[in-house]
mmCIF file with all atom_site columns, C-alpha atoms in Angstrom:
data_model
loop_
_atom_site.group_PDB
_atom_site.id
_atom_site.type_symbol
_atom_site.label_atom_id
_atom_site.label_alt_id
_atom_site.label_comp_id
_atom_site.label_asym_id
_atom_site.label_entity_id
_atom_site.label_seq_id
_atom_site.pdbx_PDB_ins_code
_atom_site.Cartn_x
_atom_site.Cartn_y
_atom_site.Cartn_z
_atom_site.occupancy
_atom_site.B_iso_or_equiv
_atom_site.pdbx_formal_charge
_atom_site.auth_seq_id
_atom_site.auth_comp_id
_atom_site.auth_asym_id
_atom_site.auth_atom_id
_atom_site.pdbx_PDB_model_num
ATOM 1   C CA . MET Z 1 1   ? -52.254 -41.219 19.006 1.00 55.00 ? 74  MET Z CA 1
ATOM 2   C CA . ALA Z 1 2   ? -49.560 -39.961 21.410 1.00 59.00 ? 75  ALA Z CA 1
ATOM 3   C CA . THR Z 1 3   ? -46.901 -41.037 18.929 1.00 62.00 ? 76  THR Z CA 1
ATOM 4   C CA . LEU Z 1 4   ? -48.700 -39.182 16.177 1.00 61.00 ? 77  LEU Z CA 1
ATOM 5   C CA . ASN Z 1 5   ? -48.910 -36.008 18.298 1.00 70.00 ? 78  ASN Z CA 1
ATOM 6   C CA . ALA Z 1 6   ? -45.179 -36.232 19.127 1.00 70.00 ? 79  ALA Z CA 1
ATOM 7   C CA . GLY Z 1 7   ? -44.416 -36.671 15.431 1.00 67.00 ? 80  GLY Z CA 1
ATOM 8   C CA . VAL Z 1 8   ? -46.545 -33.676 14.501 1.00 69.00 ? 81  VAL Z CA 1
ATOM 9   C CA . ARG Z 1 9   ? -44.878 -31.589 17.216 1.00 74.00 ? 82  ARG Z CA 1
ATOM 10  C CA . ARG Z 1 10  ? -41.439 -32.540 15.845 1.00 77.00 ? 83  ARG Z CA 1
ATOM 11  C CA . ILE Z 1 11  ? -42.494 -31.592 12.320 1.00 76.00 ? 84  ILE Z CA 1
ATOM 12  C CA . VAL Z 1 12  ? -44.003 -28.286 13.484 1.00 72.00 ? 85  VAL Z CA 1
ATOM 13  C CA . SER Z 1 13  ? -40.907 -27.584 15.605 1.00 78.00 ? 86  SER Z CA 1
ATOM 14  C CA . ALA Z 1 14  ? -38.601 -28.327 12.668 1.00 74.00 ? 87  ALA Z CA 1
ATOM 15  C CA . ALA Z 1 15  ? -40.705 -26.120 10.385 1.00 71.00 ? 88  ALA Z CA 1
ATOM 16  C CA . LYS Z 1 16  ? -40.577 -23.275 12.891 1.00 75.00 ? 89  LYS Z CA 1
ATOM 17  C CA . ALA Z 1 17  ? -36.799 -23.653 13.227 1.00 73.00 ? 90  ALA Z CA 1
ATOM 18  C CA . LYS Z 1 18  ? -36.413 -23.649 9.429  1.00 76.00 ? 91  LYS Z CA 1
ATOM 19  C CA . ALA Z 1 19  ? -38.653 -20.571 9.097  1.00 68.00 ? 92  ALA Z CA 1
ATOM 20  C CA . THR Z 1 20  ? -36.655 -18.802 11.799 1.00 72.00 ? 93  THR Z CA 1
ATOM 21  C CA . ALA Z 1 21  ? -33.372 -19.672 10.053 1.00 68.00 ? 94  ALA Z CA 1
ATOM 22  C CA . VAL Z 1 22  ? -34.685 -18.383 6.705  1.00 66.00 ? 95  VAL Z CA 1
ATOM 23  C CA . THR Z 1 23  ? -35.976 -15.188 8.329  1.00 70.00 ? 96  THR Z CA 1
ATOM 24  C CA . ASP Z 1 24  ? -32.643 -14.640 10.102 1.00 67.00 ? 97  ASP Z CA 1
ATOM 25  C CA . SER Z 1 25  ? -30.749 -15.227 6.860  1.00 67.00 ? 98  SER Z CA 1
ATOM 26  C CA . ILE Z 1 26  ? -32.912 -12.750 4.948  1.00 69.00 ? 99  ILE Z CA 1
ATOM 27  C CA . SER Z 1 27  ? -32.573 -10.239 7.765  1.00 69.00 ? 100 SER Z CA 1
ATOM 28  C CA . ALA Z 1 28  ? -28.769 -10.599 7.821  1.00 72.00 ? 101 ALA Z CA 1
ATOM 29  C CA . ARG Z 1 29  ? -28.556 -10.126 4.043  1.00 74.00 ? 102 ARG Z CA 1
ATOM 30  C CA . SER Z 1 30  ? -30.829 -7.106  4.267  1.00 79.00 ? 103 SER Z CA 1
ATOM 31  C CA . THR Z 1 31  ? -28.661 -5.616  7.018  1.00 83.00 ? 104 THR Z CA 1
ATOM 32  C CA . ARG Z 1 32  ? -25.482 -6.174  4.956  1.00 81.00 ? 105 ARG Z CA 1
ATOM 33  C CA . HIS Z 1 33  ? -27.164 -4.628  1.918  1.00 82.00 ? 106 HIS Z CA 1
ATOM 34  C CA . ARG Z 1 34  ? -28.259 -1.572  3.931  1.00 87.00 ? 107 ARG Z CA 1
ATOM 35  C CA . ARG Z 1 35  ? -24.740 -1.223  5.401  1.00 83.00 ? 108 ARG Z CA 1
ATOM 36  C CA . LYS Z 1 36  ? -23.196 -1.293  1.916  1.00 82.00 ? 109 LYS Z CA 1
ATOM 37  C CA . ALA Z 1 37  ? -25.742 1.260   0.690  1.00 87.00 ? 110 ALA Z CA 1
ATOM 38  C CA . VAL Z 1 38  ? -24.946 3.577   3.601  1.00 87.00 ? 111 VAL Z CA 1
ATOM 39  C CA . LEU Z 1 39  ? -21.204 3.172   2.974  1.00 81.00 ? 112 LEU Z CA 1
ATOM 40  C CA . ALA Z 1 40  ? -21.725 3.946   -0.717 1.00 83.00 ? 113 ALA Z CA 1
ATOM 41  C CA . GLN Z 1 41  ? -23.673 7.093   0.128  1.00 88.00 ? 114 GLN Z CA 1
ATOM 42  C CA . GLN Z 1 42  ? -21.049 8.160   2.659  1.00 86.00 ? 115 GLN Z CA 1
ATOM 43  C CA . HIS Z 1 43  ? -18.286 7.539   0.115  1.00 83.00 ? 116 HIS Z CA 1
ATOM 44  C CA . ARG Z 1 44  ? -20.060 9.629   -2.540 1.00 88.00 ? 117 ARG Z CA 1
ATOM 45  C CA . LEU Z 1 45  ? -20.608 12.464  -0.075 1.00 88.00 ? 118 LEU Z CA 1
ATOM 46  C CA . HIS Z 1 46  ? -16.978 12.388  1.082  1.00 87.00 ? 119 HIS Z CA 1
ATOM 47  C CA . PHE Z 1 47  ? -15.735 12.415  -2.503 1.00 86.00 ? 120 PHE Z CA 1
ATOM 48  C CA . ASP Z 1 48  ? -18.063 15.302  -3.445 1.00 89.00 ? 121 ASP Z CA 1
ATOM 49  C CA . LEU Z 1 49  ? -16.855 17.339  -0.470 1.00 89.00 ? 122 LEU Z CA 1
ATOM 50  C CA . ILE Z 1 50  ? -13.202 16.639  -1.250 1.00 89.00 ? 123 ILE Z CA 1
ATOM 51  C CA . CYS Z 1 51  ? -13.748 17.624  -4.901 1.00 89.00 ? 124 CYS Z CA 1
ATOM 52  C CA . LYS Z 1 52  ? -15.358 20.897  -3.832 1.00 90.00 ? 125 LYS Z CA 1
ATOM 53  C CA . ALA Z 1 53  ? -12.434 21.618  -1.514 1.00 89.00 ? 126 ALA Z CA 1
ATOM 54  C CA . MET Z 1 54  ? -9.922  20.859  -4.290 1.00 88.00 ? 127 MET Z CA 1
ATOM 55  C CA . ASP Z 1 55  ? -11.725 23.313  -6.581 1.00 91.00 ? 128 ASP Z CA 1
ATOM 56  C CA . ASP Z 1 56  ? -12.225 26.129  -4.063 1.00 91.00 ? 129 ASP Z CA 1
ATOM 57  C CA . PRO Z 1 57  ? -9.345  27.457  -1.905 1.00 90.00 ? 130 PRO Z CA 1
ATOM 58  C CA . ALA Z 1 58  ? -11.848 28.936  0.574  1.00 90.00 ? 131 ALA Z CA 1
ATOM 59  C CA . LEU Z 1 59  ? -13.283 25.464  1.188  1.00 89.00 ? 132 LEU Z CA 1
ATOM 60  C CA . ALA Z 1 60  ? -9.841  23.823  1.249  1.00 89.00 ? 133 ALA Z CA 1
ATOM 61  C CA . ALA Z 1 61  ? -8.966  26.181  4.110  1.00 89.00 ? 134 ALA Z CA 1
ATOM 62  C CA . VAL Z 1 62  ? -11.643 24.473  6.229  1.00 89.00 ? 135 VAL Z CA 1
ATOM 63  C CA . LEU Z 1 63  ? -9.772  21.174  5.894  1.00 86.00 ? 136 LEU Z CA 1
ATOM 64  C CA . ASP Z 1 64  ? -6.368  22.691  6.659  1.00 87.00 ? 137 ASP Z CA 1
ATOM 65  C CA . THR Z 1 65  ? -5.699  21.014  9.985  1.00 87.00 ? 138 THR Z CA 1
ATOM 66  C CA . TYR Z 1 66  ? -2.050  20.268  9.395  1.00 88.00 ? 139 TYR Z CA 1
ATOM 67  C CA . GLU Z 1 67  ? 0.532   20.985  12.063 1.00 88.00 ? 140 GLU Z CA 1
ATOM 68  C CA . THR Z 1 68  ? 2.666   23.017  9.655  1.00 90.00 ? 141 THR Z CA 1
ATOM 69  C CA . GLN Z 1 69  ? 1.916   25.565  6.979  1.00 91.00 ? 142 GLN Z CA 1
ATOM 70  C CA . ILE Z 1 70  ? 1.072   23.746  3.739  1.00 91.00 ? 143 ILE Z CA 1
ATOM 71  C CA . PRO Z 1 71  ? 0.920   25.685  0.448  1.00 93.00 ? 144 PRO Z CA 1
ATOM 72  C CA . LEU Z 1 72  ? -2.460  25.646  -1.283 1.00 91.00 ? 145 LEU Z CA 1
ATOM 73  C CA . GLU Z 1 73  ? -1.279  23.549  -4.228 1.00 93.00 ? 146 GLU Z CA 1
ATOM 74  C CA . LYS Z 1 74  ? 0.130   20.928  -1.834 1.00 94.00 ? 147 LYS Z CA 1
ATOM 75  C CA . GLN Z 1 75  ? -3.158  20.972  0.130  1.00 94.00 ? 148 GLN Z CA 1
ATOM 76  C CA . ARG Z 1 76  ? -5.013  20.162  -3.061 1.00 94.00 ? 149 ARG Z CA 1
ATOM 77  C CA . GLN Z 1 77  ? -2.632  17.267  -3.683 1.00 95.00 ? 150 GLN Z CA 1
ATOM 78  C CA . PHE Z 1 78  ? -3.171  16.067  -0.112 1.00 95.00 ? 151 PHE Z CA 1
ATOM 79  C CA . LEU Z 1 79  ? -6.936  16.211  -0.591 1.00 95.00 ? 152 LEU Z CA 1
ATOM 80  C CA . PHE Z 1 80  ? -6.590  14.090  -3.705 1.00 95.00 ? 153 PHE Z CA 1
ATOM 81  C CA . ALA Z 1 81  ? -4.303  11.653  -1.859 1.00 96.00 ? 154 ALA Z CA 1
ATOM 82  C CA . ASN Z 1 82  ? -6.974  11.427  0.842  1.00 95.00 ? 155 ASN Z CA 1
ATOM 83  C CA . ALA Z 1 83  ? -9.627  10.715  -1.788 1.00 95.00 ? 156 ALA Z CA 1
ATOM 84  C CA . LEU Z 1 84  ? -7.491  7.878   -3.212 1.00 95.00 ? 157 LEU Z CA 1
ATOM 85  C CA . TYR Z 1 85  ? -6.870  6.433   0.253  1.00 95.00 ? 158 TYR Z CA 1
ATOM 86  C CA . ILE Z 1 86  ? -10.549 6.625   1.245  1.00 93.00 ? 159 ILE Z CA 1
ATOM 87  C CA . ASN Z 1 87  ? -11.521 5.034   -2.067 1.00 93.00 ? 160 ASN Z CA 1
ATOM 88  C CA . ALA Z 1 88  ? -9.261  2.048   -1.335 1.00 94.00 ? 161 ALA Z CA 1
ATOM 89  C CA . MET Z 1 89  ? -10.667 1.829   2.196  1.00 92.00 ? 162 MET Z CA 1
ATOM 90  C CA . TYR Z 1 90  ? -14.204 1.899   0.802  1.00 91.00 ? 163 TYR Z CA 1
ATOM 91  C CA . PHE Z 1 91  ? -13.527 -0.994  -1.548 1.00 90.00 ? 164 PHE Z CA 1
ATOM 92  C CA . HIS Z 1 92  ? -12.074 -2.942  1.369  1.00 91.00 ? 165 HIS Z CA 1
ATOM 93  C CA . ARG Z 1 93  ? -15.056 -2.175  3.608  1.00 88.00 ? 166 ARG Z CA 1
ATOM 94  C CA . ILE Z 1 94  ? -17.635 -3.335  1.080  1.00 87.00 ? 167 ILE Z CA 1
ATOM 95  C CA . GLY Z 1 95  ? -15.702 -6.546  0.501  1.00 89.00 ? 168 GLY Z CA 1
ATOM 96  C CA . ALA Z 1 96  ? -14.532 -5.777  -3.030 1.00 90.00 ? 169 ALA Z CA 1
ATOM 97  C CA . MET Z 1 97  ? -10.922 -5.974  -1.850 1.00 92.00 ? 170 MET Z CA 1
ATOM 98  C CA . ASN Z 1 98  ? -9.576  -8.210  0.901  1.00 92.00 ? 171 ASN Z CA 1
ATOM 99  C CA . ARG Z 1 99  ? -6.887  -7.017  3.307  1.00 91.00 ? 172 ARG Z CA 1
ATOM 100 C CA . ALA Z 1 100 ? -4.018  -8.500  1.272  1.00 91.00 ? 173 ALA Z CA 1
ATOM 101 C CA . GLU Z 1 101 ? -5.334  -6.811  -1.891 1.00 93.00 ? 174 GLU Z CA 1
ATOM 102 C CA . LEU Z 1 102 ? -5.696  -3.537  -0.006 1.00 94.00 ? 175 LEU Z CA 1
ATOM 103 C CA . TYR Z 1 103 ? -2.097  -3.925  1.177  1.00 91.00 ? 176 TYR Z CA 1
ATOM 104 C CA . GLY Z 1 104 ? -0.906  -4.375  -2.413 1.00 91.00 ? 177 GLY Z CA 1
ATOM 105 C CA . HIS Z 1 105 ? -2.917  -1.366  -3.549 1.00 93.00 ? 178 HIS Z CA 1
ATOM 106 C CA . LEU Z 1 106 ? -1.514  0.791   -0.749 1.00 94.00 ? 179 LEU Z CA 1
ATOM 107 C CA . ARG Z 1 107 ? 2.016   -0.429  -1.498 1.00 91.00 ? 180 ARG Z CA 1
ATOM 108 C CA . VAL Z 1 108 ? 1.615   1.019   -5.013 1.00 91.00 ? 181 VAL Z CA 1
ATOM 109 C CA . MET Z 1 109 ? 0.246   4.301   -3.623 1.00 94.00 ? 182 MET Z CA 1
ATOM 110 C CA . CYS Z 1 110 ? 3.245   4.541   -1.280 1.00 93.00 ? 183 CYS Z CA 1
ATOM 111 C CA . GLN Z 1 111 ? 5.549   4.770   -4.278 1.00 90.00 ? 184 GLN Z CA 1
ATOM 112 C CA . ASN Z 1 112 ? 4.369   8.332   -4.695 1.00 93.00 ? 185 ASN Z CA 1
ATOM 113 C CA . GLU Z 1 113 ? 6.245   10.973  -2.683 1.00 95.00 ? 186 GLU Z CA 1
ATOM 114 C CA . VAL Z 1 114 ? 3.193   13.248  -2.407 1.00 97.00 ? 187 VAL Z CA 1
ATOM 115 C CA . PHE Z 1 115 ? 1.147   10.417  -0.923 1.00 97.00 ? 188 PHE Z CA 1
ATOM 116 C CA . ARG Z 1 116 ? 3.887   9.705   1.640  1.00 95.00 ? 189 ARG Z CA 1
ATOM 117 C CA . GLU Z 1 117 ? 4.022   13.428  2.502  1.00 96.00 ? 190 GLU Z CA 1
ATOM 118 C CA . TYR Z 1 118 ? 0.236   13.443  2.922  1.00 96.00 ? 191 TYR Z CA 1
ATOM 119 C CA . TRP Z 1 119 ? 0.421   10.390  5.172  1.00 96.00 ? 192 TRP Z CA 1
ATOM 120 C CA . GLU Z 1 120 ? 3.077   11.994  7.364  1.00 95.00 ? 193 GLU Z CA 1
ATOM 121 C CA . ALA Z 1 121 ? 1.244   15.340  7.495  1.00 95.00 ? 194 ALA Z CA 1
ATOM 122 C CA . THR Z 1 122 ? -1.909  13.600  8.732  1.00 93.00 ? 195 THR Z CA 1
ATOM 123 C CA . ARG Z 1 123 ? -0.211  11.343  11.305 1.00 93.00 ? 196 ARG Z CA 1
ATOM 124 C CA . HIS Z 1 124 ? -1.642  13.394  14.167 1.00 91.00 ? 197 HIS Z CA 1
ATOM 125 C CA . HIS Z 1 125 ? -5.158  12.966  12.721 1.00 89.00 ? 198 HIS Z CA 1
ATOM 126 C CA . ARG Z 1 126 ? -4.962  9.201   13.259 1.00 91.00 ? 199 ARG Z CA 1
ATOM 127 C CA . LYS Z 1 127 ? -3.968  9.530   16.920 1.00 91.00 ? 200 LYS Z CA 1
ATOM 128 C CA . SER Z 1 128 ? -7.594  10.179  17.868 1.00 89.00 ? 201 SER Z CA 1
ATOM 129 C CA . LEU Z 1 129 ? -8.815  6.871   16.410 1.00 91.00 ? 202 LEU Z CA 1
ATOM 130 C CA . PRO Z 1 130 ? -9.764  4.141   18.883 1.00 93.00 ? 203 PRO Z CA 1
ATOM 131 C CA . GLU Z 1 131 ? -6.892  1.655   19.018 1.00 90.00 ? 204 GLU Z CA 1
ATOM 132 C CA . ASN Z 1 132 ? -9.076  -1.328  18.219 1.00 91.00 ? 205 ASN Z CA 1
ATOM 133 C CA . SER Z 1 133 ? -10.856 0.287   15.262 1.00 91.00 ? 206 SER Z CA 1
ATOM 134 C CA . GLU Z 1 134 ? -10.336 -1.093  11.793 1.00 89.00 ? 207 GLU Z CA 1
ATOM 135 C CA . GLU Z 1 135 ? -9.197  2.314   10.538 1.00 90.00 ? 208 GLU Z CA 1
ATOM 136 C CA . SER Z 1 136 ? -6.549  2.510   13.266 1.00 92.00 ? 209 SER Z CA 1
ATOM 137 C CA . THR Z 1 137 ? -5.357  -1.029  12.511 1.00 90.00 ? 210 THR Z CA 1
ATOM 138 C CA . LEU Z 1 138 ? -5.117  -0.312  8.794  1.00 91.00 ? 211 LEU Z CA 1
ATOM 139 C CA . GLY Z 1 139 ? -3.371  2.997   9.482  1.00 92.00 ? 212 GLY Z CA 1
ATOM 140 C CA . LEU Z 1 140 ? -0.734  1.202   11.555 1.00 92.00 ? 213 LEU Z CA 1
ATOM 141 C CA . MET Z 1 141 ? -0.378  -1.356  8.774  1.00 91.00 ? 214 MET Z CA 1
ATOM 142 C CA . LEU Z 1 142 ? 0.311   1.487   6.334  1.00 93.00 ? 215 LEU Z CA 1
ATOM 143 C CA . ASP Z 1 143 ? 2.757   3.133   8.773  1.00 94.00 ? 216 ASP Z CA 1
ATOM 144 C CA . ASP Z 1 144 ? 4.676   -0.157  8.949  1.00 91.00 ? 217 ASP Z CA 1
ATOM 145 C CA . LEU Z 1 145 ? 4.600   -0.576  5.180  1.00 90.00 ? 218 LEU Z CA 1
ATOM 146 C CA . ILE Z 1 146 ? 5.985   2.923   4.599  1.00 91.00 ? 219 ILE Z CA 1
ATOM 147 C CA . GLN Z 1 147 ? 8.734   2.260   7.135  1.00 91.00 ? 220 GLN Z CA 1
ATOM 148 C CA . GLU Z 1 148 ? 9.612   -1.063  5.492  1.00 88.00 ? 221 GLU Z CA 1
ATOM 149 C CA . LEU Z 1 149 ? 9.732   0.599   2.075  1.00 86.00 ? 222 LEU Z CA 1
ATOM 150 C CA . SER Z 1 150 ? 11.967  3.359   3.452  1.00 85.00 ? 223 SER Z CA 1
ATOM 151 C CA . ASP Z 1 151 ? 14.311  0.829   5.097  1.00 84.00 ? 224 ASP Z CA 1
ATOM 152 C CA . SER Z 1 152 ? 14.451  -1.443  2.062  1.00 81.00 ? 225 SER Z CA 1
ATOM 153 C CA . ASP Z 1 153 ? 17.611  -1.610  0.013  1.00 77.00 ? 226 ASP Z CA 1
ATOM 154 C CA . THR Z 1 154 ? 15.938  -3.166  -3.016 1.00 71.00 ? 227 THR Z CA 1
ATOM 155 C CA . ASP Z 1 155 ? 14.555  -1.515  -6.112 1.00 75.00 ? 228 ASP Z CA 1
ATOM 156 C CA . GLU Z 1 156 ? 11.921  -4.246  -6.233 1.00 73.00 ? 229 GLU Z CA 1
ATOM 157 C CA . TRP Z 1 157 ? 9.399   -2.380  -4.058 1.00 74.00 ? 230 TRP Z CA 1
ATOM 158 C CA . TRP Z 1 158 ? 6.602   -4.794  -4.955 1.00 71.00 ? 231 TRP Z CA 1
ATOM 159 C CA . VAL Z 1 159 ? 8.231   -7.524  -2.818 1.00 70.00 ? 232 VAL Z CA 1
ATOM 160 C CA . VAL Z 1 160 ? 8.719   -5.330  0.254  1.00 72.00 ? 233 VAL Z CA 1
ATOM 161 C CA . GLY Z 1 161 ? 6.542   -6.077  3.254  1.00 73.00 ? 234 GLY Z CA 1
ATOM 162 C CA . GLN Z 1 162 ? 4.342   -8.997  4.112  1.00 76.00 ? 235 GLN Z CA 1
ATOM 163 C CA . PRO Z 1 163 ? 0.636   -8.728  3.286  1.00 76.00 ? 236 PRO Z CA 1
ATOM 164 C CA . PRO Z 1 164 ? -1.419  -9.284  6.426  1.00 75.00 ? 237 PRO Z CA 1
ATOM 165 C CA . GLU Z 1 165 ? -3.286  -12.456 7.217  1.00 74.00 ? 238 GLU Z CA 1
ATOM 166 C CA . GLU Z 1 166 ? -7.007  -12.190 6.722  1.00 67.00 ? 239 GLU Z CA 1
ATOM 167 C CA . SER Z 1 167 ? -8.804  -11.794 10.025 1.00 58.00 ? 240 SER Z CA 1
ATOM 168 C CA . PRO Z 1 168 ? -11.628 -14.256 10.729 1.00 44.00 ? 241 PRO Z CA 1
#
């Protein structure tokens, strides 16, 4: 009888462990799903606000935090450059683009002079980011990429720079 009770306890214990694992798995998936939904909502809101600012000079003035005087038309271009950059970041954050793919996408964006001007004009904005944040890390990656592209003596820009290793 004692052997039977020990066997039953093992079965019950294994069942509880399995139920806990299933519950944890469902909970983790639910958390990831909620995080992606929140990111999607945040992305839509950011894009809507940027679009409003591009359409209305009075609203664009609210986002004029550049260190130098930027003409309105250039501000609108910078707002659009920001929207493109944030869109790429969003796709990376939701897992639709890994870091190497993001790097390739940003390398293409860096071929545009207006985007590079936007990036330089907003350099001081990134100084307030925590050093260990993903946004800071990716910003430094883009700084390095722009520098490598500027220093390159090849017309084959698509081979410049080394895509980053994926972090664990």
